[in-house]
Short mmCIF file of C-alpha atoms in Angstrom, two decimals:
data_model
loop_
_atom_site.label_atom_id
_atom_site.label_comp_id
_atom_site.label_asym_id
_atom_site.label_seq_id
_atom_site.Cartn_x
_atom_site.Cartn_y
_atom_site.Cartn_z
CA MET A 1 140.51 37.70 103.51
CA SER A 2 137.36 37.16 104.62
CA HIS A 3 134.23 38.46 103.48
CA THR A 4 132.64 41.78 103.96
CA ASP A 5 131.22 42.01 107.70
CA ALA A 6 128.16 43.62 108.50
CA LYS A 7 129.69 46.42 109.59
CA GLU A 8 131.90 47.28 107.07
CA LEU A 9 129.38 47.00 104.23
CA LEU A 10 127.26 49.82 106.86
CA ALA A 11 130.53 51.54 106.40
CA ALA A 12 130.85 51.41 102.77
CA VAL A 13 126.62 52.63 102.03
CA GLN A 14 127.26 55.34 104.81
CA GLY A 15 130.46 56.53 102.98
CA PHE A 16 128.72 56.19 99.65
CA LEU A 17 125.93 58.21 101.01
CA ARG A 18 127.02 61.27 102.77
CA GLN A 19 129.86 61.75 100.17
CA SER A 20 128.86 60.31 96.96
CA VAL A 21 125.08 61.14 96.67
CA LEU A 22 124.22 64.16 99.93
CA PRO A 23 126.17 66.50 97.30
CA GLN A 24 124.20 65.92 94.06
CA LEU A 25 120.85 66.65 96.57
CA GLU A 26 119.00 69.43 98.05
CA GLY A 27 115.96 70.32 100.21
CA PHE A 28 113.52 67.34 101.22
CA ASP A 29 115.90 64.44 99.30
CA ALA A 30 118.87 66.01 101.14
CA TYR A 31 117.86 65.54 103.95
CA THR A 32 115.77 62.56 103.91
CA THR A 33 119.04 61.57 102.14
CA ARG A 34 121.41 62.55 105.59
CA VAL A 35 118.09 60.78 107.94
CA ALA A 36 119.14 57.94 106.19
CA ALA A 37 123.59 57.97 106.56
CA ASN A 38 122.88 58.74 110.04
CA SER A 39 120.30 55.67 110.29
CA LEU A 40 122.98 53.34 109.59
CA ALA A 41 124.96 55.34 111.73
CA ILE A 42 123.18 53.82 114.25
CA VAL A 43 122.85 49.83 113.59
CA SER A 44 126.00 49.92 113.74
CA ARG A 45 126.33 51.19 116.34
CA GLU A 46 123.99 48.88 117.42
CA ILE A 47 125.74 46.31 117.08
CA ALA A 48 128.36 46.79 118.92
CA ALA A 49 126.64 47.95 122.22
CA ARG A 50 122.58 45.74 121.94
CA ASP A 51 123.70 42.39 124.31
CA ASP A 52 125.23 44.33 127.62
CA ILE A 53 121.85 46.86 127.41
CA LEU A 54 120.35 42.86 126.48
CA GLU A 55 122.62 41.90 129.62
CA LEU A 56 121.51 45.08 131.77
CA ASP A 57 117.88 43.74 131.18
CA ARG A 58 118.34 40.39 132.26
CA GLU A 59 119.75 41.43 135.32
CA ALA A 60 117.40 43.75 136.86
CA GLY A 61 113.95 41.24 136.27
CA SER A 62 115.39 38.61 137.71
CA ARG A 63 116.66 41.23 140.62
CA TRP A 64 113.39 42.42 141.32
CA LEU A 65 110.51 40.08 139.52
CA GLY A 66 112.86 36.84 140.13
CA PRO A 67 115.19 34.20 138.16
CA ALA A 68 111.84 33.17 135.75
CA ALA A 69 112.12 36.71 134.38
CA GLY A 70 115.47 36.93 133.30
CA ALA A 71 113.61 35.05 129.72
CA SER A 72 116.24 33.22 127.22
CA PRO A 73 119.07 34.79 125.88
CA ASP A 74 118.55 35.97 122.22
CA GLU A 75 115.51 37.29 122.55
CA GLU A 76 115.32 40.22 120.87
CA ASN A 77 112.86 42.22 122.56
CA HIS A 78 113.43 42.77 125.17
CA PRO A 79 110.88 40.50 126.77
CA ALA A 80 112.44 42.41 131.18
CA ALA A 81 112.24 45.35 129.94
CA ARG A 82 108.24 44.98 129.55
CA ALA A 83 107.87 42.77 131.96
CA LEU A 84 109.01 45.28 134.25
CA SER A 85 107.38 47.91 132.70
CA LEU A 86 103.44 45.81 133.31
CA ALA A 87 104.97 45.72 137.07
CA LEU A 88 105.61 48.95 137.33
CA ARG A 89 102.00 50.23 135.47
CA ASP A 90 99.80 47.48 137.82
CA GLY A 91 102.28 48.98 141.26
CA ARG A 92 103.37 45.02 141.81
CA LEU A 93 107.00 47.12 141.48
CA GLN A 94 108.36 48.80 144.50
CA VAL A 95 110.08 52.20 142.62
CA SER A 96 113.97 52.31 144.41
CA GLY A 97 117.14 54.55 144.70
CA ALA A 98 119.23 51.27 142.44
CA PHE A 99 115.82 50.59 140.58
CA ILE A 100 116.27 54.74 139.25
CA ASP A 101 120.03 53.79 138.48
CA TYR A 102 119.50 50.62 135.98
CA LEU A 103 116.94 52.82 134.20
CA ARG A 104 119.50 55.38 134.30
CA GLU A 105 122.09 54.20 133.08
CA ARG A 106 119.93 52.02 130.57
CA THR A 107 118.97 55.02 128.91
CA LEU A 108 122.93 56.03 129.32
CA ARG A 109 123.42 53.32 127.30
CA GLN A 110 120.96 53.02 124.50
CA MET A 111 121.33 56.90 123.81
CA ALA A 112 124.61 56.07 122.71
CA ILE A 113 123.04 54.31 120.20
CA ASP A 114 120.20 56.74 119.23
CA ASN A 115 122.11 59.46 118.60
CA PRO A 116 124.98 60.61 121.02
CA ARG A 117 124.44 64.20 120.37
CA TYR A 118 121.36 64.39 121.71
CA SER A 119 122.22 67.74 124.52
CA GLY A 120 120.54 65.82 126.89
CA PHE A 121 122.76 62.94 126.84
CA LYS A 122 125.99 64.83 127.38
CA GLN A 123 123.60 66.57 130.98
CA ALA A 124 123.12 63.07 131.86
CA ARG A 125 126.98 62.53 132.11
CA GLN A 126 128.08 65.44 133.60
CA ARG A 127 124.42 64.10 137.05
CA TRP A 128 125.62 60.65 136.94
CA PRO A 129 128.99 60.38 136.27
CA GLU A 130 129.29 57.64 138.04
CA LEU A 131 126.72 55.13 136.34
CA ALA A 132 128.23 56.76 132.60
CA ALA A 133 131.71 55.19 134.20
CA ALA A 134 130.40 52.55 134.55
CA ALA A 135 128.98 52.05 131.22
CA GLY A 136 132.23 53.19 129.49
CA LEU A 137 130.15 56.48 128.32
CA ALA A 138 132.08 58.80 130.48
CA GLU A 139 132.18 62.47 129.17
CA PRO A 140 136.49 62.90 128.62
CA SER A 141 137.62 65.47 131.32
CA ASN A 142 138.48 68.34 129.33
CA SER A 143 135.38 68.43 127.83
CA MET B 1 98.94 64.55 92.94
CA VAL B 2 99.91 68.21 94.18
CA THR B 3 100.33 70.36 90.56
CA PRO B 4 99.96 73.12 89.62
CA LEU B 5 96.80 72.29 87.74
CA ALA B 6 94.64 70.14 90.31
CA LEU B 7 95.85 74.54 92.54
CA ALA B 8 94.66 76.25 89.81
CA GLU B 9 91.18 74.72 89.96
CA VAL B 10 91.22 75.10 93.31
CA LEU B 11 92.02 78.44 93.25
CA ALA B 12 89.74 79.97 89.93
CA PRO B 13 86.83 81.63 92.40
CA HIS B 14 89.79 83.57 93.37
CA GLY B 15 91.27 84.16 90.63
CA ALA B 16 93.61 80.78 89.23
CA GLU B 17 92.52 81.23 84.56
CA ASP B 18 94.59 78.12 84.65
CA ALA B 19 98.05 75.51 85.37
CA ASN B 20 100.38 78.40 84.06
CA SER B 21 99.14 80.39 86.97
CA ILE B 22 101.02 78.59 89.34
CA HIS B 23 104.81 79.70 89.79
CA ASP B 24 106.99 78.20 91.44
CA LEU B 25 106.07 75.05 93.22
CA ARG B 26 107.64 72.70 95.83
CA ARG B 27 107.48 70.69 98.91
CA LEU B 28 108.43 71.74 101.98
CA SER B 29 111.23 69.87 104.45
CA GLY B 30 109.92 69.41 107.46
CA GLY B 31 106.94 68.87 109.42
CA ALA B 32 107.38 64.84 109.85
CA ASN B 33 102.81 64.40 109.60
CA MET B 34 102.16 67.03 107.47
CA GLU B 35 102.68 67.48 103.89
CA THR B 36 103.46 71.39 103.22
CA TRP B 37 103.44 73.30 99.85
CA ALA B 38 105.00 76.62 98.69
CA PHE B 39 103.45 78.11 95.37
CA ASP B 40 102.77 81.42 94.16
CA LEU B 41 99.30 82.46 92.63
CA VAL B 42 100.47 84.79 89.59
CA GLN B 43 97.88 87.16 88.65
CA ASP B 44 98.56 90.28 85.98
CA GLY B 45 102.67 90.16 86.52
CA VAL B 46 101.67 89.83 90.52
CA ALA B 47 102.12 87.05 92.60
CA GLU B 48 100.86 86.40 95.76
CA PRO B 49 102.86 83.92 98.58
CA LEU B 50 100.77 80.58 98.61
CA ILE B 51 100.75 77.77 100.62
CA LEU B 52 99.37 74.76 100.60
CA ARG B 53 98.84 72.59 103.95
CA ARG B 54 97.43 67.98 103.35
CA SER B 55 96.79 66.07 104.93
CA PRO B 56 97.00 62.47 102.06
CA LEU B 57 96.85 60.15 104.81
CA VAL B 58 93.37 59.30 106.70
CA PRO B 59 93.42 61.50 110.00
CA GLY B 60 94.86 59.04 113.22
CA GLU B 61 91.77 56.93 114.71
CA SER B 62 90.74 58.48 118.95
CA GLY B 63 92.86 56.70 121.14
CA THR B 64 96.39 57.31 119.09
CA ALA B 65 98.12 59.66 121.09
CA VAL B 66 98.01 61.57 117.53
CA SER B 67 94.60 63.41 117.27
CA ALA B 68 95.13 66.07 115.18
CA LEU B 69 92.80 67.94 114.27
CA PRO B 70 91.19 67.56 110.27
CA LEU B 71 91.87 69.48 108.65
CA SER B 72 88.73 71.57 107.81
CA ALA B 73 88.25 72.00 111.37
CA GLU B 74 91.88 73.43 111.56
CA ALA B 75 91.24 76.16 108.52
CA ALA B 76 88.05 77.65 111.14
CA LEU B 77 90.27 78.26 113.63
CA LEU B 78 92.77 80.28 112.16
CA PRO B 79 90.10 83.25 111.85
CA LEU B 80 89.11 83.39 116.09
CA VAL B 81 92.95 83.41 117.25
CA ALA B 82 93.15 86.20 114.39
CA GLU B 83 90.51 87.90 116.09
CA GLN B 84 92.84 88.04 119.29
CA GLY B 85 95.21 89.66 118.17
CA VAL B 86 97.32 85.87 117.85
CA PRO B 87 99.07 86.16 114.09
CA VAL B 88 98.64 83.38 112.14
CA PRO B 89 98.26 83.89 107.99
CA THR B 90 95.01 84.40 106.55
CA VAL B 91 93.00 81.16 104.95
CA LEU B 92 92.37 81.21 101.52
CA CYS B 93 89.73 77.60 100.96
CA ALA B 94 89.73 75.25 102.45
CA LEU B 95 89.79 71.65 100.43
CA SER B 96 87.21 69.05 101.75
CA GLU B 97 88.77 65.42 101.16
CA SER B 98 86.29 64.57 97.64
CA ASP B 99 88.46 67.79 96.64
CA THR B 100 91.31 65.95 94.55
CA LEU B 101 93.71 68.32 96.94
CA GLY B 102 91.80 67.83 100.28
CA PRO B 103 91.43 67.67 103.19
CA GLY B 104 93.90 70.70 103.58
CA TYR B 105 93.68 74.25 103.03
CA ILE B 106 96.02 77.33 100.73
CA MET B 107 96.54 80.07 103.53
CA SER B 108 98.85 83.14 102.58
CA ARG B 109 102.92 83.18 102.79
CA GLU B 110 104.35 84.97 105.18
CA ARG B 111 107.11 85.87 105.16
CA GLY B 112 109.83 85.16 108.28
CA GLU B 113 112.05 81.79 108.94
CA ALA B 114 110.91 78.73 111.59
CA LEU B 115 114.11 76.24 110.98
CA PRO B 116 115.06 76.45 114.97
CA GLY B 117 118.32 75.97 113.72
CA ARG B 118 118.32 78.96 112.12
CA ILE B 119 116.46 80.96 114.71
CA LEU B 120 118.47 79.16 117.20
CA ALA B 121 121.82 80.94 115.42
CA ASP B 122 121.79 83.28 112.70
CA ASP B 123 122.92 86.55 113.60
CA ARG B 124 119.58 88.62 112.26
CA TYR B 125 117.60 87.01 114.40
CA THR B 126 119.59 88.04 117.60
CA ALA B 127 117.40 91.16 118.82
CA ALA B 128 114.60 88.56 118.11
CA ARG B 129 115.43 85.88 120.23
CA ARG B 130 115.38 88.87 123.49
CA HIS B 131 111.53 88.74 123.01
CA LEU B 132 110.59 86.20 121.83
CA ALA B 133 110.95 84.91 125.07
CA ARG B 134 108.23 87.65 126.15
CA GLN B 135 105.83 87.68 122.98
CA CYS B 136 104.72 84.09 123.67
CA GLY B 137 102.90 84.29 126.22
CA GLU B 138 101.87 87.62 124.88
CA THR B 139 100.63 86.00 122.84
CA LEU B 140 99.99 82.67 124.31
CA ALA B 141 97.60 84.80 126.75
CA ARG B 142 95.85 85.67 124.04
CA LEU B 143 95.09 83.00 122.06
CA HIS B 144 93.77 81.39 125.67
CA ARG B 145 91.20 84.26 125.07
CA VAL B 146 89.38 82.56 122.82
CA ASN B 147 86.33 81.64 123.76
CA PRO B 148 84.75 77.57 124.11
CA GLU B 149 82.35 78.13 122.78
CA GLN B 150 82.71 79.43 119.14
CA LEU B 151 85.53 76.03 118.44
CA PRO B 152 84.42 74.00 116.03
CA ARG B 153 83.11 71.25 117.14
CA GLU B 154 85.62 68.21 116.77
CA VAL B 155 88.36 70.71 119.22
CA PRO B 156 89.17 67.57 121.14
CA ASN B 157 87.76 68.55 125.31
CA GLN B 158 88.72 65.88 127.60
CA THR B 159 89.70 65.77 131.40
CA LEU B 160 93.96 65.42 132.23
CA ALA B 161 92.89 62.18 133.46
CA GLU B 162 91.50 61.11 130.46
CA ARG B 163 94.86 62.04 128.35
CA LEU B 164 96.58 59.61 130.50
CA ASP B 165 94.51 56.81 130.27
CA GLY B 166 95.07 57.38 126.62
CA HIS B 167 97.86 57.38 127.36
CA GLN B 168 97.93 54.48 129.85
CA ARG B 169 96.10 52.17 126.48
CA SER B 170 98.87 54.19 124.49
CA LEU B 171 101.54 52.00 126.32
CA ASP B 172 99.55 48.94 126.32
CA ARG B 173 98.87 49.38 122.52
CA PHE B 174 103.05 50.01 121.77
CA GLY B 175 104.12 46.76 123.73
CA ASN B 176 105.13 48.05 127.18
CA ALA B 177 108.29 48.25 125.65
CA SER B 178 109.68 51.66 127.70
CA LEU B 179 109.82 51.23 131.80
CA VAL B 180 110.95 55.42 132.03
CA HIS B 181 107.15 56.12 129.92
CA GLN B 182 105.59 53.94 132.87
CA LEU B 183 107.34 55.93 135.24
CA ALA B 184 106.52 58.89 133.65
CA LEU B 185 102.41 58.44 133.48
CA ASN B 186 102.38 56.74 137.55
CA TRP B 187 103.53 59.81 137.69
CA LEU B 188 102.19 62.52 136.50
CA ARG B 189 98.79 60.72 137.97
CA GLN B 190 99.87 60.17 141.36
CA HIS B 191 100.54 64.49 140.86
CA ALA B 192 98.19 66.07 138.07
CA PRO B 193 97.66 70.51 139.27
CA SER B 194 93.86 70.23 139.44
CA PRO B 195 93.49 73.20 137.14
CA GLN B 196 91.24 76.45 137.24
CA ARG B 197 91.41 77.73 134.19
CA HIS B 198 90.04 75.77 131.12
CA CYS B 199 90.26 77.24 127.72
CA LEU B 200 91.80 77.11 124.28
CA LEU B 201 95.26 75.79 123.36
CA HIS B 202 97.54 75.27 120.52
CA GLY B 203 98.66 72.20 121.60
CA ASP B 204 101.71 71.85 119.59
CA PHE B 205 103.02 75.65 120.54
CA ARG B 206 106.28 74.88 120.60
CA ASN B 207 110.12 75.93 117.93
CA GLY B 208 109.81 74.83 114.99
CA ASN B 209 106.29 75.97 115.21
CA LEU B 210 106.89 79.81 114.79
CA LEU B 211 107.86 80.93 112.62
CA VAL B 212 109.93 84.54 112.87
CA ASP B 213 111.24 87.23 112.01
CA GLU B 214 114.22 90.36 112.88
CA GLN B 215 111.98 91.91 115.18
CA GLY B 216 110.56 88.74 116.97
CA LEU B 217 107.08 86.32 116.49
CA VAL B 218 105.47 86.79 112.89
CA ALA B 219 103.30 83.58 112.65
CA VAL B 220 101.73 81.28 114.76
CA LEU B 221 101.81 78.29 112.23
CA ASP B 222 100.49 74.22 112.64
CA TRP B 223 97.64 74.14 114.79
CA GLU B 224 96.74 70.29 114.20
CA LEU B 225 98.01 70.17 117.66
CA ALA B 226 94.57 72.37 119.14
CA HIS B 227 92.20 70.89 122.13
CA CYS B 228 91.30 72.09 124.93
CA GLY B 229 92.99 71.89 129.45
CA ASP B 230 95.13 73.34 131.21
CA PRO B 231 96.30 77.02 130.12
CA ALA B 232 99.46 75.81 131.84
CA GLU B 233 100.30 73.15 129.94
CA ASP B 234 100.68 75.27 126.71
CA LEU B 235 102.75 77.73 128.67
CA GLY B 236 105.70 73.90 129.48
CA TYR B 237 105.11 72.46 126.50
CA LEU B 238 107.49 75.53 125.18
CA CYS B 239 109.94 74.65 127.64
CA GLY B 240 110.25 70.76 126.98
CA ASN B 241 113.98 69.93 126.06
CA VAL B 242 113.19 67.81 123.41
CA TRP B 243 112.35 71.87 121.37
CA ARG B 244 115.08 74.09 122.81
CA PHE B 245 117.11 71.28 119.88
CA GLY B 246 120.73 71.93 121.88
CA TYR B 247 119.89 75.10 124.00
CA SER B 248 119.09 73.28 127.06
CA ASP B 249 120.07 76.26 128.92
CA LYS B 250 117.37 78.11 127.20
CA PRO B 251 114.42 76.58 128.93
CA VAL B 252 112.03 78.21 126.10
CA GLY B 253 112.14 77.07 123.15
CA GLY B 254 115.47 77.78 123.37
CA PHE B 255 115.59 81.20 122.93
CA GLY B 256 114.69 82.37 126.06
CA ASP B 257 114.54 81.77 130.74
CA TYR B 258 110.72 81.01 132.51
CA ASP B 259 110.84 84.79 133.28
CA GLU B 260 110.09 86.43 130.55
CA LEU B 261 107.36 83.97 129.75
CA LEU B 262 105.24 83.87 132.13
CA ALA B 263 106.28 88.01 132.52
CA GLY B 264 104.26 88.28 128.73
CA TYR B 265 101.67 85.84 129.79
CA ARG B 266 101.27 87.69 133.75
CA GLU B 267 100.75 91.05 130.93
CA VAL B 268 97.91 89.88 128.82
CA ALA B 269 96.35 87.72 131.06
CA GLY B 270 96.85 89.78 134.48
CA TRP B 271 97.95 86.24 135.79
CA ALA B 272 100.52 83.14 135.69
CA PRO B 273 101.41 79.27 136.37
CA ASP B 274 103.75 78.32 138.43
CA MET B 275 107.30 76.82 138.28
CA ASP B 276 105.54 73.29 139.16
CA THR B 277 102.60 73.82 137.48
CA ILE B 278 105.51 74.06 133.64
CA HIS B 279 107.45 71.03 135.55
CA TYR B 280 104.14 69.31 135.84
CA TRP B 281 103.71 69.47 131.81
CA GLU B 282 107.16 69.93 131.15
CA VAL B 283 107.00 66.02 131.84
CA PHE B 284 103.89 65.79 130.28
CA CYS B 285 105.64 67.42 126.74
CA ALA B 286 108.57 64.17 127.47
CA LEU B 287 106.50 61.00 127.86
CA GLY B 288 104.28 62.99 124.30
CA TRP B 289 107.02 62.99 122.56
CA GLY B 290 108.00 59.41 122.95
CA LEU B 291 104.31 58.97 122.52
CA VAL B 292 104.42 60.69 119.16
CA CYS B 293 107.90 58.65 117.77
CA LEU B 294 105.52 55.36 119.35
CA THR B 295 102.95 55.89 116.38
CA MET B 296 105.30 56.94 113.81
CA VAL B 297 106.78 53.27 113.88
CA ASP B 298 104.06 52.19 114.96
CA LEU B 299 101.78 53.87 111.53
CA TYR B 300 105.47 52.50 110.12
CA ARG B 301 105.51 49.46 111.21
CA SER B 302 101.60 49.38 110.12
CA GLY B 303 102.29 50.04 106.75
CA ALA B 304 99.55 53.46 107.17
CA ASP B 305 103.42 55.32 105.86
CA PRO B 306 106.75 53.31 105.00
CA THR B 307 108.46 56.17 104.13
CA LEU B 308 112.05 56.43 105.91
CA GLU B 309 111.24 59.88 107.89
CA ARG B 310 109.01 57.44 109.90
CA ALA B 311 110.86 54.31 110.77
CA ALA B 312 112.97 56.82 111.69
CA VAL B 313 111.87 58.98 114.33
CA GLY B 314 111.28 56.14 115.83
CA ARG B 315 114.61 55.96 116.84
CA ARG B 316 114.11 59.57 119.00
CA VAL B 317 112.27 57.56 121.71
CA SER B 318 115.21 57.24 123.57
CA GLU B 319 115.56 61.03 123.80
CA SER B 320 112.04 61.42 126.17
CA GLU B 321 113.39 58.59 127.96
CA MET B 322 116.88 60.60 128.82
CA ASP B 323 114.79 63.72 128.97
CA LEU B 324 111.82 62.56 131.63
CA LEU B 325 114.70 60.34 133.82
CA LEU B 326 116.74 64.52 133.93
CA LEU B 327 113.12 66.18 134.93
CA LEU B 328 112.27 63.73 137.56
CA GLU B 329 116.02 63.86 139.14
CA ASP B 330 115.62 64.03 143.39
CA ARG B 331 111.25 64.74 142.14
CA LEU B 332 110.38 60.89 142.30
#
């Protein structure tokens, strides 16, 4: 049997907060404890999905700014997204349909990590079903 | 520290004798960038419900996305808008930075509900929800009538171009991490309306800052983002998706429709903004919300406010990005 992995630890702490701590609290402390448990849920989802967003950014960087903008694969701070953002600011990047689609897919993926219950997430998946499906985030058809 | 004794000292001119005059002191949740406390001042067996609003942090440096009004100016503003018929709490006393509890002020605690979740879902507010959008329109028209020359000098008064420049500086300062924010800012520059009017705005007029009872609007709260600008801004801001709290099909605060809001406004003001201008300010609102989130992250990272609440709001940046992409669809 291996040691507890990071995702298991996160799940265990979330369970502890929600089932053992939260019932004993009220008011501001209860609210903050819910925020704490939600934050751990975000971290769990990010561990599973972050590499996909970095890959998407790298592809976009090399497509619109050239291969050099892809940057190192293990960089955590989304260097390609920043380079693209500066190009957009300085008018060096022509906004095309494909570029907007990249932004939509990226935001769908980020939203799935940060807050999949946000109203705009549902709307976006309905409006852009092909992009959502490509990102593995299609709305269940019976919902 | 907010204690009954400290409150009794500042309320001595209003009849507080000692710590025993202050009952039921508690911090209210909600309000991420401000401390709000509720308590009762008891004299001769009669309880006066009061609110203490204080900001223990040094106000944000200029140039940040959230340039909050000093609470002393906020306290001076409330009587001015009350004169125009805007329902607001009554200010009892202002607290300066030299007071133990300051800066801040103490005001009447009005009865009502401010939690959006309850206002939008509870059966007891069904009738209120029917009137609220129209009442918001009427109220905004009244507050836009305040004579700008009477305003406290701290109320920001920038042109739209200056504010968009400020937003660019914020994006640069926060590391240009969001492509969608940059795209939206570029769009806001290219589509800026040329405003015909310039007046006092609440600046944060939305579900969450509106106190509501069974009949509708009771009081407008949280004036810290008041500034001068295009009156359409306050109307568009109220319709931002982030302030619909999940009820996206009701554009006005999650409770009403555009035509009700505009009809209420038109009835009092004699005119109302067009829908393209409302849309413009919804985009502005969504970008502004993103910058507020990033400002919270900045406060957390700098150590100025190391609370979990600040750190967690940083993960709401993507909500603003999603809203912006939805708003700008077919308009790029």
